[in-house]
Short mmCIF file of C-alpha atoms in Angstrom, two decimals:
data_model
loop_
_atom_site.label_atom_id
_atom_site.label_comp_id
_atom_site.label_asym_id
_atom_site.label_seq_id
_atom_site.Cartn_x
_atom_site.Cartn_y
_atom_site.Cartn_z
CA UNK A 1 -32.87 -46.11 -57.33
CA UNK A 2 -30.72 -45.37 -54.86
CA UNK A 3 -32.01 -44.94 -51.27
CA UNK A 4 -30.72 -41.94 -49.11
CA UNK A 5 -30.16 -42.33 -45.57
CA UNK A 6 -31.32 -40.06 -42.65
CA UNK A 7 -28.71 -38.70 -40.96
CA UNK A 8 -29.94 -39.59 -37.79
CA UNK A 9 -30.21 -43.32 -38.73
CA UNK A 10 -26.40 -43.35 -40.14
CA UNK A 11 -24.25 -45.46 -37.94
CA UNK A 12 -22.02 -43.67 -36.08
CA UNK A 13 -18.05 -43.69 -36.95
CA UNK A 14 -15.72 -45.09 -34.72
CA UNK A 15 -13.05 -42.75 -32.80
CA UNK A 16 -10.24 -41.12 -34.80
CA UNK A 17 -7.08 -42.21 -33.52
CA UNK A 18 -5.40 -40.53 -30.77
CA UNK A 19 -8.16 -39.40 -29.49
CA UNK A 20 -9.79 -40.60 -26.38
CA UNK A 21 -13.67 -40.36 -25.67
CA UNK A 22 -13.39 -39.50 -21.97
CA UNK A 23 -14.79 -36.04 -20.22
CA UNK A 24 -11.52 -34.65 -18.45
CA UNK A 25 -9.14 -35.50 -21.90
CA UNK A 26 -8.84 -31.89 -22.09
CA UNK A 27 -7.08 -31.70 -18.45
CA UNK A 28 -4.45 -34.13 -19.68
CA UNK A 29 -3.80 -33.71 -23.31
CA UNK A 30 -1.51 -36.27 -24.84
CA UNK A 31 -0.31 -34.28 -27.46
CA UNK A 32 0.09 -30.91 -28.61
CA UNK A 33 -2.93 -30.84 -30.55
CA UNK A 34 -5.00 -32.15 -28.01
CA UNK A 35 -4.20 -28.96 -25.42
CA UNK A 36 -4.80 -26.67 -28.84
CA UNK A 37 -8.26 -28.09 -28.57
CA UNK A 38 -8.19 -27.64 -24.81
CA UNK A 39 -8.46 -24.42 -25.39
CA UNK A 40 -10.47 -24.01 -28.40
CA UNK A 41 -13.19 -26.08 -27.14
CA UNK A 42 -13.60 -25.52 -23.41
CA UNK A 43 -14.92 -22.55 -22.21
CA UNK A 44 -12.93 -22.07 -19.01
CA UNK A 45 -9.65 -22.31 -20.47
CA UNK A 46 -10.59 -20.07 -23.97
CA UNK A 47 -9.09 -17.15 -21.34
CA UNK A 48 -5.41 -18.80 -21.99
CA UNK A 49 -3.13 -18.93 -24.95
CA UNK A 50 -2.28 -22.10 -26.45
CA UNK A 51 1.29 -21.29 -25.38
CA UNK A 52 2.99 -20.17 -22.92
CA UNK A 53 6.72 -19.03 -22.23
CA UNK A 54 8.21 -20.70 -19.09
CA UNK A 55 9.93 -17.20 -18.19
CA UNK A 56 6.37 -15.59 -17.87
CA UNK A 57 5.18 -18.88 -15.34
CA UNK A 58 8.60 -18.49 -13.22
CA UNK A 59 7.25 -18.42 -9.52
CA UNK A 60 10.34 -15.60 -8.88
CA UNK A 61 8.68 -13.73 -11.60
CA UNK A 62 5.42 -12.43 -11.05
CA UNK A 63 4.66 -14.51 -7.50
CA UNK A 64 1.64 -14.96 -9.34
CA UNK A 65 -0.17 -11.81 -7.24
CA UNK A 66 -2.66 -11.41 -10.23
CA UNK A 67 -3.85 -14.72 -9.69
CA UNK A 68 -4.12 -14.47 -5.91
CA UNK A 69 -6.20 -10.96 -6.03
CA UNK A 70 -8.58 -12.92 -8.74
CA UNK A 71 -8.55 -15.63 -6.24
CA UNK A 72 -9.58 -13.72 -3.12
CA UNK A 73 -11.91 -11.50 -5.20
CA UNK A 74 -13.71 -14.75 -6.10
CA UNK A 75 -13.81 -15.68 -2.54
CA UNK A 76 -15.09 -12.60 -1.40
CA UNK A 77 -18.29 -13.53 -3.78
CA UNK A 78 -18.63 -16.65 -2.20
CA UNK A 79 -18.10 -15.81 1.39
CA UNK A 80 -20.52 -12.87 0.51
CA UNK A 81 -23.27 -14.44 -0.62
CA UNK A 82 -24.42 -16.02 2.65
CA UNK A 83 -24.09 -12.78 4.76
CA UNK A 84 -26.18 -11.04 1.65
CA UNK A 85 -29.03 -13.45 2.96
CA UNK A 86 -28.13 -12.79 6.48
CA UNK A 87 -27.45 -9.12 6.47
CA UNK A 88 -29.97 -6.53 7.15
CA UNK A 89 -29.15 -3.09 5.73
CA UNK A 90 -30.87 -0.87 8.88
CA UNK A 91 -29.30 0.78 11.44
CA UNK A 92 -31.95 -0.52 13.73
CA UNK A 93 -31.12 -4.51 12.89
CA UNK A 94 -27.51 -4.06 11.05
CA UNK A 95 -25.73 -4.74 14.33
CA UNK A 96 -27.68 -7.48 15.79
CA UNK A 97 -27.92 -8.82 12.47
CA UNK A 98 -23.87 -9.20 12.15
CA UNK A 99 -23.67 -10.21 16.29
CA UNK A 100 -26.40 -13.11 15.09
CA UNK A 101 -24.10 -14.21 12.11
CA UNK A 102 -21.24 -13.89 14.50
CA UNK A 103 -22.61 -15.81 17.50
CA UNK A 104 -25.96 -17.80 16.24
CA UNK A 105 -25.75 -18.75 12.93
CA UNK A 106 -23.60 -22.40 12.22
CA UNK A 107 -19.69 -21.22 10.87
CA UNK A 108 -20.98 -17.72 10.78
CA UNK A 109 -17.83 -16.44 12.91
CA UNK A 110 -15.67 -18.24 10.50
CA UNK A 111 -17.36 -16.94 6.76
CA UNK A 112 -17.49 -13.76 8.05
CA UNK A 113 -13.73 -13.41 9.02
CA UNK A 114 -12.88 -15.21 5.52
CA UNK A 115 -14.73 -12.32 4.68
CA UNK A 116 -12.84 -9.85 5.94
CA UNK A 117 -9.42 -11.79 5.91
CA UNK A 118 -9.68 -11.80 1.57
CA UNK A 119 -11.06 -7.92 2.34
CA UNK A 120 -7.77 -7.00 3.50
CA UNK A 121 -5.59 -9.68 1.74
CA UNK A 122 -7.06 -8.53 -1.86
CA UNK A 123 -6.25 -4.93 -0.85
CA UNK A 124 -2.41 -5.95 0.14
CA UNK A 125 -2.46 -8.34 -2.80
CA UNK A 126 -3.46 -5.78 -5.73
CA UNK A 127 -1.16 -3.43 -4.00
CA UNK A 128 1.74 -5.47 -4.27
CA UNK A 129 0.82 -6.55 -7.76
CA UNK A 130 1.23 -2.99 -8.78
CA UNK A 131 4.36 -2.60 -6.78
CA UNK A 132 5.66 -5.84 -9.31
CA UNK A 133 4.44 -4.51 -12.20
CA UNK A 134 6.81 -1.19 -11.76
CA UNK A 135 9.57 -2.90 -10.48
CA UNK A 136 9.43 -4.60 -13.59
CA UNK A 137 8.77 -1.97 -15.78
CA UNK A 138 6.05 -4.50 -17.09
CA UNK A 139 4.33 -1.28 -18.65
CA UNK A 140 6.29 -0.90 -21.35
CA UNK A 141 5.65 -1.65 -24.96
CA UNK A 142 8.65 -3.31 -26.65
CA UNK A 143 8.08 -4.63 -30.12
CA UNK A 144 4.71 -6.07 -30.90
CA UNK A 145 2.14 -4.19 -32.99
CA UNK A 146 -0.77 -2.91 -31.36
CA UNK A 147 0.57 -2.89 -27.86
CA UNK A 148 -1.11 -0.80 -24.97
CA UNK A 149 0.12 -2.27 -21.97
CA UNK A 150 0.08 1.78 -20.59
CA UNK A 151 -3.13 1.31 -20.54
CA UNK A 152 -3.46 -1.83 -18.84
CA UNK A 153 -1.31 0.09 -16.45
CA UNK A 154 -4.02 2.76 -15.84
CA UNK A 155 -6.60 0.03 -15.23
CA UNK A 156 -4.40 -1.26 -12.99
CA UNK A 157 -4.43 1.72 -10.63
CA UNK A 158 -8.04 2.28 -10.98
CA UNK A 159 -8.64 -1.16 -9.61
CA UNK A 160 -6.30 -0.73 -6.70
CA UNK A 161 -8.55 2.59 -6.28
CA UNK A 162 -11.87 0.33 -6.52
CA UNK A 163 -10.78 -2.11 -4.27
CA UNK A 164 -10.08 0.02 -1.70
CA UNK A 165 -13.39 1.57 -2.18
CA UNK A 166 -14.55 -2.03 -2.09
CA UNK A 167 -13.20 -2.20 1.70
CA UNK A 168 -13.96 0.66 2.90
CA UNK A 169 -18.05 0.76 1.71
CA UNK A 170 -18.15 -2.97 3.79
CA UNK A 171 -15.77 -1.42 6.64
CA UNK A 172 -19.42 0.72 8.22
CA UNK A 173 -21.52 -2.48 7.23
CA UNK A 174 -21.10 -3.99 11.22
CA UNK A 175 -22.42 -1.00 12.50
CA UNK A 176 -20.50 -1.12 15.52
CA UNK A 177 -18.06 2.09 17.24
CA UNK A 178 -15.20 1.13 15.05
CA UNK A 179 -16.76 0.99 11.62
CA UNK A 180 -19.16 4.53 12.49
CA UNK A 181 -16.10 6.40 12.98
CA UNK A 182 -13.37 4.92 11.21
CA UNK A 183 -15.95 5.96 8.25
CA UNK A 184 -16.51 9.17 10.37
CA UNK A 185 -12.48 10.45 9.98
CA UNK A 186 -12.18 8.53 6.08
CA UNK A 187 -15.29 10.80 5.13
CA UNK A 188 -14.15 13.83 6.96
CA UNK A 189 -10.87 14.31 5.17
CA UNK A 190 -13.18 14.25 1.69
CA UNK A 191 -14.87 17.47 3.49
CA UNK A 192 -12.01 19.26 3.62
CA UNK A 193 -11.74 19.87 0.04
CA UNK A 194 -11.98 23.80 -0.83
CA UNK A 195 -15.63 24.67 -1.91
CA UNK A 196 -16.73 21.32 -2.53
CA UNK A 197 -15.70 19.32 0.00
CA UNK A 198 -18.73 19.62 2.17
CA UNK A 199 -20.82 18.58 -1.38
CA UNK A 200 -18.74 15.44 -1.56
CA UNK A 201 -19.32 14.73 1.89
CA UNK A 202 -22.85 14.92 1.44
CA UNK A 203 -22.52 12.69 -1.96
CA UNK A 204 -20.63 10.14 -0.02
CA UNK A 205 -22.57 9.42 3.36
CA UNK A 206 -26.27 11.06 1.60
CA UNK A 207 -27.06 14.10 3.75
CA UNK A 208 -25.00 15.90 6.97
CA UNK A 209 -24.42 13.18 9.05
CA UNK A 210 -24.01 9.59 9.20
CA UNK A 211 -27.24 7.54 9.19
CA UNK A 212 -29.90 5.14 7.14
CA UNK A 213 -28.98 7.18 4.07
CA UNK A 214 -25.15 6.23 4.97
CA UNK A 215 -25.60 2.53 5.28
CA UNK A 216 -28.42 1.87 2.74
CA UNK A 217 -25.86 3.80 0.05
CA UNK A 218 -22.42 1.74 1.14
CA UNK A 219 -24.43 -1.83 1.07
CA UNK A 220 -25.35 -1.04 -2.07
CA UNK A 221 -22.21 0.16 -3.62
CA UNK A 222 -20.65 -2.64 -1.80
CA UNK A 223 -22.78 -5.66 -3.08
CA UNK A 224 -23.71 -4.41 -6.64
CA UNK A 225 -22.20 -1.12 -7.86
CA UNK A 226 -17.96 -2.07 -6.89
CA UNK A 227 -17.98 -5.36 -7.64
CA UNK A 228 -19.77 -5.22 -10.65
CA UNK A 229 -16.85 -2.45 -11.76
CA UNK A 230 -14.01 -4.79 -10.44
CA UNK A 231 -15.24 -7.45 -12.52
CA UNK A 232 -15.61 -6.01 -15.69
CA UNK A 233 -11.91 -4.29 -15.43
CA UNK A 234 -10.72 -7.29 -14.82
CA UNK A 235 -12.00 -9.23 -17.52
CA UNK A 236 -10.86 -6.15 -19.86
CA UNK A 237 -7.49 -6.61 -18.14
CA UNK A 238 -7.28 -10.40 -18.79
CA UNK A 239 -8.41 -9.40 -22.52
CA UNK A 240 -5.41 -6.85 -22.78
CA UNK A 241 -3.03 -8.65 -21.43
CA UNK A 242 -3.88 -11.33 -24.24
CA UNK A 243 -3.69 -8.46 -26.58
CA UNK A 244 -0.70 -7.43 -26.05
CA UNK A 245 1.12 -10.78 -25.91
CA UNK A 246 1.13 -12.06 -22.28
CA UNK A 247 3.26 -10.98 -19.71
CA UNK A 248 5.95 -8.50 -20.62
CA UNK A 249 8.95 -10.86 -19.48
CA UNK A 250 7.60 -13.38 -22.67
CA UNK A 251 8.07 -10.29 -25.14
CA UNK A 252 11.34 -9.70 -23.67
CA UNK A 253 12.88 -13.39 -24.17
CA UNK A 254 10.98 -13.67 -27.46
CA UNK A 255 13.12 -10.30 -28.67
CA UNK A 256 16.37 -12.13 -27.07
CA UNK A 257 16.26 -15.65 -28.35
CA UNK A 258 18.00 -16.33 -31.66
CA UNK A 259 16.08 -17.77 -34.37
CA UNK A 260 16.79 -21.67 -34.62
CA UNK A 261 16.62 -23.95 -36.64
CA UNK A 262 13.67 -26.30 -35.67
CA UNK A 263 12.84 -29.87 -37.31
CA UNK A 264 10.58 -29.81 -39.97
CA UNK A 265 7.16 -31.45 -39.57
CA UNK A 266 6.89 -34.60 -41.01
CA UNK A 267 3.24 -34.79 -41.59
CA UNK A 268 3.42 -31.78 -43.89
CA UNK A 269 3.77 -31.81 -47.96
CA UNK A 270 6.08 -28.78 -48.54
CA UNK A 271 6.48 -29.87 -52.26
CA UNK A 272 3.77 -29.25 -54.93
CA UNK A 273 2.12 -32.56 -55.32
CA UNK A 274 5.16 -33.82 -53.35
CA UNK A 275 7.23 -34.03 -56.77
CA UNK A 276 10.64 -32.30 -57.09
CA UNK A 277 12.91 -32.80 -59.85
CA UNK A 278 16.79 -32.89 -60.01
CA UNK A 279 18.59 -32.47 -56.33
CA UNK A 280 16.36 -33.69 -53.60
CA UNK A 281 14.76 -31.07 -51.57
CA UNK A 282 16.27 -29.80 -48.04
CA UNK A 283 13.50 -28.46 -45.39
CA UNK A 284 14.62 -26.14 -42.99
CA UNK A 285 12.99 -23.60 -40.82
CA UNK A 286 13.83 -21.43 -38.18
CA UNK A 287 10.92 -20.29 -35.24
CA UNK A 288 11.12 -17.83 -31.56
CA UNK A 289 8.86 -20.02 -30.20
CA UNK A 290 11.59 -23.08 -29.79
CA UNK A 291 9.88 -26.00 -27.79
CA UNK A 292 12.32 -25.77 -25.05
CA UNK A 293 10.93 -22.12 -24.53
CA UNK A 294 7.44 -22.66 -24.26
CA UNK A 295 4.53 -24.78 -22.61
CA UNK A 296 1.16 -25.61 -23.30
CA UNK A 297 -0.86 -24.00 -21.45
CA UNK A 298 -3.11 -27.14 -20.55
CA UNK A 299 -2.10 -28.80 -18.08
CA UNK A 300 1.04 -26.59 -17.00
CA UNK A 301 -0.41 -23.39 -16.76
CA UNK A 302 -3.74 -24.64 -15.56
CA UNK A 303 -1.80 -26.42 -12.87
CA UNK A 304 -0.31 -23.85 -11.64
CA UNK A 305 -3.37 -21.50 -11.79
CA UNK A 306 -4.93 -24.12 -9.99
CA UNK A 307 -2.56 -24.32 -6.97
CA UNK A 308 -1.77 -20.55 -6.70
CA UNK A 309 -6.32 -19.91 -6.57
CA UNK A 310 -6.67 -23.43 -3.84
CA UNK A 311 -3.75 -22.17 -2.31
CA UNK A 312 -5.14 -18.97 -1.77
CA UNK A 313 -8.64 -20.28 -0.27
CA UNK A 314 -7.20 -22.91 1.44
CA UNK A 315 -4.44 -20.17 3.62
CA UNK A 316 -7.34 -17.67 4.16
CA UNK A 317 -9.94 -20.39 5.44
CA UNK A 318 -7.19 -21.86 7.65
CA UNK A 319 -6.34 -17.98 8.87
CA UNK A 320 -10.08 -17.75 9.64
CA UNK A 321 -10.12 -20.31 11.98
CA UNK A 322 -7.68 -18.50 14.35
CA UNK A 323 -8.35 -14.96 13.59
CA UNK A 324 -11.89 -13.70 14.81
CA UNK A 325 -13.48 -10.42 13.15
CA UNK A 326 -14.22 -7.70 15.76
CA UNK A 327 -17.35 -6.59 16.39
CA UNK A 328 -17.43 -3.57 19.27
CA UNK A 329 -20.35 -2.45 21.30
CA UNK A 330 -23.25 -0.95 18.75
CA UNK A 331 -22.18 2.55 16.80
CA UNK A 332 -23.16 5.56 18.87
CA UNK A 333 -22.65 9.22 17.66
CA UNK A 334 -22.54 10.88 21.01
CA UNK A 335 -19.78 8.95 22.25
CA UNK A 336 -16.16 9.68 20.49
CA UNK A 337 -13.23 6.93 21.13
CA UNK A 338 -10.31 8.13 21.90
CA UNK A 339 -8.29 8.08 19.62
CA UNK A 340 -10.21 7.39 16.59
CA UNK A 341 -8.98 5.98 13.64
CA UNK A 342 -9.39 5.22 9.99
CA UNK A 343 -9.63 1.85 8.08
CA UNK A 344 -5.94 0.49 8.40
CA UNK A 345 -5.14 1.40 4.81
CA UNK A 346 -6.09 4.91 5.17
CA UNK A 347 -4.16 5.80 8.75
CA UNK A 348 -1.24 7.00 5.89
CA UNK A 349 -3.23 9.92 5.21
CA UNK A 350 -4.59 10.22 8.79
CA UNK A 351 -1.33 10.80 9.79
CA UNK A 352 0.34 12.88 6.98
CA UNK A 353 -2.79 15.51 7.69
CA UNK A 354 -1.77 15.40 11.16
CA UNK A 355 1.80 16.01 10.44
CA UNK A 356 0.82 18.94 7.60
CA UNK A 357 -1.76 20.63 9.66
CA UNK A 358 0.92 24.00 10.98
CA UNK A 359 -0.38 26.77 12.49
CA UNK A 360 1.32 30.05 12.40
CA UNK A 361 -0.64 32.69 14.74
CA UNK A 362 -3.98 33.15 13.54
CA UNK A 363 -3.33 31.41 9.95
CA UNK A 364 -3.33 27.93 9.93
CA UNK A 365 -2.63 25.55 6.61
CA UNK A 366 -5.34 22.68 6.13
CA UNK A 367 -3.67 19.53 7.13
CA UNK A 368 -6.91 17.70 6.17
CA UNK A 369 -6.97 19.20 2.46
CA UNK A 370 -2.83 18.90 2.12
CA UNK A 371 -2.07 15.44 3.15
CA UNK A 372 -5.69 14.02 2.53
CA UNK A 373 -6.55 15.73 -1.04
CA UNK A 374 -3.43 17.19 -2.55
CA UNK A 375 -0.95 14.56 -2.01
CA UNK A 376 -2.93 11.22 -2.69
CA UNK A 377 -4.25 13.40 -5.68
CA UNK A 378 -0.18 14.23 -6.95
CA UNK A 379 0.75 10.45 -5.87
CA UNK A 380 -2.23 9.17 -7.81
CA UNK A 381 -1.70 10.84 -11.09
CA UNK A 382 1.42 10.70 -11.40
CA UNK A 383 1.31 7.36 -11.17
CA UNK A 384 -0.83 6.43 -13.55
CA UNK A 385 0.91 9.25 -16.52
CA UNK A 386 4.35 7.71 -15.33
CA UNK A 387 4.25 4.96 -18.43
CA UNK A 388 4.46 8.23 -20.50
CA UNK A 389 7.12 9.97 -18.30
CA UNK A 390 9.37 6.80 -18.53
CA UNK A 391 12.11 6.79 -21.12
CA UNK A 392 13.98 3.79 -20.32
CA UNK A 393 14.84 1.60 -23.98
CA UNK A 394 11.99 -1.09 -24.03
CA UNK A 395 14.65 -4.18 -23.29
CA UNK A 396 14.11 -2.78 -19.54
CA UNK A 397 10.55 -4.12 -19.62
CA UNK A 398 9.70 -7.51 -18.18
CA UNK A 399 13.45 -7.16 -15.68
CA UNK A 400 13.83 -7.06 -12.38
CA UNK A 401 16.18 -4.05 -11.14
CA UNK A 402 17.00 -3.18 -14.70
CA UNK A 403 19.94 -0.73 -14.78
CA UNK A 404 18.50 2.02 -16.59
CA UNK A 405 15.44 2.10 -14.22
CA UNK A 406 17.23 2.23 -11.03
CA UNK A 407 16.84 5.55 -10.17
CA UNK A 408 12.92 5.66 -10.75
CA UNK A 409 12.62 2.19 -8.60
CA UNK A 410 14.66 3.66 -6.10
CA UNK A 411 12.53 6.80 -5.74
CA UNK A 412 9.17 4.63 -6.63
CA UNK A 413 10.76 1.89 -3.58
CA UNK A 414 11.15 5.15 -0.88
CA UNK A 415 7.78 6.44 -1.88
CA UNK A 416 6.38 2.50 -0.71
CA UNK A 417 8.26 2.49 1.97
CA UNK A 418 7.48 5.95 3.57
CA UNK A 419 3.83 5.00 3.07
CA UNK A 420 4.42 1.94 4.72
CA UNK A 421 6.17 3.38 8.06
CA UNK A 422 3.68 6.21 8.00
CA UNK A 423 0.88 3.01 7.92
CA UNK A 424 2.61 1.40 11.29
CA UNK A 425 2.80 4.43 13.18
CA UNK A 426 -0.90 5.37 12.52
CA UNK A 427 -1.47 1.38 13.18
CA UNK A 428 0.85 0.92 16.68
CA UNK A 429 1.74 4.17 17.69
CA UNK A 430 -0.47 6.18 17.76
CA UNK A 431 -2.70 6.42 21.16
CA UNK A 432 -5.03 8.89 22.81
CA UNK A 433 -5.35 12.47 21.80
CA UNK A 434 -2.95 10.97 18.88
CA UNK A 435 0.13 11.17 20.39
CA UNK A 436 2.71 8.52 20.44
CA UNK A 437 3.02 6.12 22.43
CA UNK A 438 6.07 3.22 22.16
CA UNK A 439 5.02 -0.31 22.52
CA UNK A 440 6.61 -0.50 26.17
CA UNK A 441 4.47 2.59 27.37
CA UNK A 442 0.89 2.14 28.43
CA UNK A 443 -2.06 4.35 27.60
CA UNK A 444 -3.64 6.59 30.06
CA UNK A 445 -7.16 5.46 31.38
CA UNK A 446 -9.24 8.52 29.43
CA UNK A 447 -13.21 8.57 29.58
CA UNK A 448 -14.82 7.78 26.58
CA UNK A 449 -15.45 11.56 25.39
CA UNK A 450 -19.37 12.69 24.94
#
């Protein structure tokens, strides 16, 4: 009778060949199936395609800015978490809390301006990702099935939106003169809208005026509420851009390459029962996806993921060290600076509703409701319908300056630009009673006004 053994008790079998029973294998595959397993098999890297195009990693191409936002959004976490434990949410400890981190607690100066230096870099970063993503006309369908890349397009915008939501809600946090009133003008042009604007005002900073209500409701929607949102786009994004077959400069050189003729594999019976009668059988095939177009994507892509993310860290904890986050004397709502100004990367619309306020005798036009509500709101939504308004032939996606999308990256370029110089004027020119004032001019000494 025959005796069956446990399965537990069987003795184990000895490797297959090629492959190597050590942890990190999947970090330096030694073949091509090994990096398909890579990816099958380890969680981390299940978020890349077993191939890659080399176009798509080009440094030149992207500059890898989606990489760099992901990176400084995951050091925002980190940094964050220690001043969550540090923090305290009250407008009778908030400021003394932050002076404590800033002055008592061990490398408090420093996390808090990584803090605010991946604040502001993820804000310039996402921006100028979007900026690339136009340029390129990396929007575009061209020829796969079941392509929406509009639509990553649209999440696209909505992040930029989020993120600078994400800045601004942390911008009051300090609850020092510059954070009450840059908050003070950024919530004051929301108040200008006609017949609601005084509801959204209320909505935003939770009753009349700036207070506990105000500060408990931004560190909330700052910690929990935004990020959460961020995070979940993104993923979606990641998952889309998967979808819809990587980057758009991959689809493009897929469409352009000629089929070639590739070697056949070896390994592989392409004969029934490998018999074939009278002339001897020829193999050929013909693939896109030539070898000398693509990469795995472990180790090159990871490698390069890897140094554009510790890159990123290790530039913005360096920057920390010699750039110190201000902290001014506590917030006080009886006493107005002069001039006072918005977070840096609203001053745009600060000034455009100072330059569209007009007056003519008695009537005067709403600068605050014309440059803060109905531009922004024209810029923003056109913006995200232009993958619909664009008619260029789908070759022009995934290209740099391509010639029949000149005009709109012309246009798109002046619109980025005027923002930009209306940014710096707002930024360096602007002085008391907001006039201008050239760097080689001083300010006037004026009082603090009360």
């Amino acid at each position: 009778m025959a005796m069956r053994i446990p399965l537990t008790a069987r003795k184990p079998e000895p490797d297959a060949p090629g492959v190597r029973p050590q942890m990190l294998w999947s970090l330096s595959p030694r073949s091509d199936r090994e990096a398909g397993d890579a990816i099958a098999s380890n969680f981390m890297f299940h978020a890349f395609p077993a191939k890659v195009s080399k176009a798509s990693m080009a440094w030149s191409y992207s500059f890898w800015l989606g990489t760099i936002s992901a990176a400084l959004f995951l050091l925002l976490i980190v940094s964050g978490l220690p001043l969550l434990f540090l923090y305290v949410p009250s407008v009778e400890r908030a400021y003394q809390s932050v002076k404590d981190i800033e002055f008592v607690i061990t490398f408090g100066s420093w996390i808090r301006a990584v803090h605010r230096i991946a604040a502001h870099g993820m804000v310039i970063a996402v921006f100028l990702h979007l900026v690339r993503v136009f340029l390129t006309g990396a929007y575009k369908n061209c020829v796969g099935r079941g392509q929406h890349r509009e639509w990553n397009w649209v999440l696209g915008v909505v992040m930029l939106l989020l993120t600078l939501l994400l800045s601004f809600t942390g911008y009051l946090l300090p609850w020092d003169q510059l954070a009450f009133w840059a908050v003070t003008v950024g919530t004051n042009i929301a108040s200008s809208i006609p017949w609601i604007g005084p509801t959204v005002r209320e909505l935003l900073i939770g009753g009349r005026t700036i207070e506990q209500a105000t500060l408990i409701r931004f560190y909330v929607l700052h910690v929990v509420v935004l990020p959460l949102g961020v995070g979940v786009l993104f993923a979606y994004h990641m998952w889309r851009v998967r979808k819809d077959g990587g980057l758009a400069r991959a689809e493009r050189e897929a469409v352009l390459e000629r089929p070639r003729e590739v070697a056949a594999v070896p390994t592989k019976t392409y004969t029934l029962l490998g018999v074939a009668r009278g002339q001897a059988p020829v193999i050929r095939a013909q693939a896109l996806e030539a070898p000398d177009t693509t990469v795995n994507a472990v180790p090159d892509l990871v490698r390069r993921t890897a140094i554009a993310t510790l890159g990123t860290i290790a530039i913005v904890g360096i920057m920390a060290v010699f750039i110190a986050s201000p902290l001014e004397e506590p917030a006080n709502a009886l006493v107005t600076p002069n001039p006072a100004k918005a977070p840096w990367y609203f001053l745009w619309l600060q000034e455009i509703v100072t330059d569209t306020t007009i007056r003519i005798g008695s009537f005067t036009l709403n600068g605050a409701f014309v440059g803060g509500v109905v531009l922004p709101g024209l810029l923003i939504g056109l913006l995200t319908a232009w993958p619909w308004l664009d008619r260029s032939t789908h070759l022009a996606a995934g290209v740099w300056w391509a010639r029949a999308r000149t005009r709109q990256n012309i246009v798109f370029l002046l619109v980025v630009l005027g923002i930009l110089a209306l940014t710096f004027v707002g930024m360096e020119l602007r002085g008391p009673y907001w006039n201008i004032y050239w760097p080689w001019e001083a300010w006037p000494d004026i009082p603090a006004r009360i």
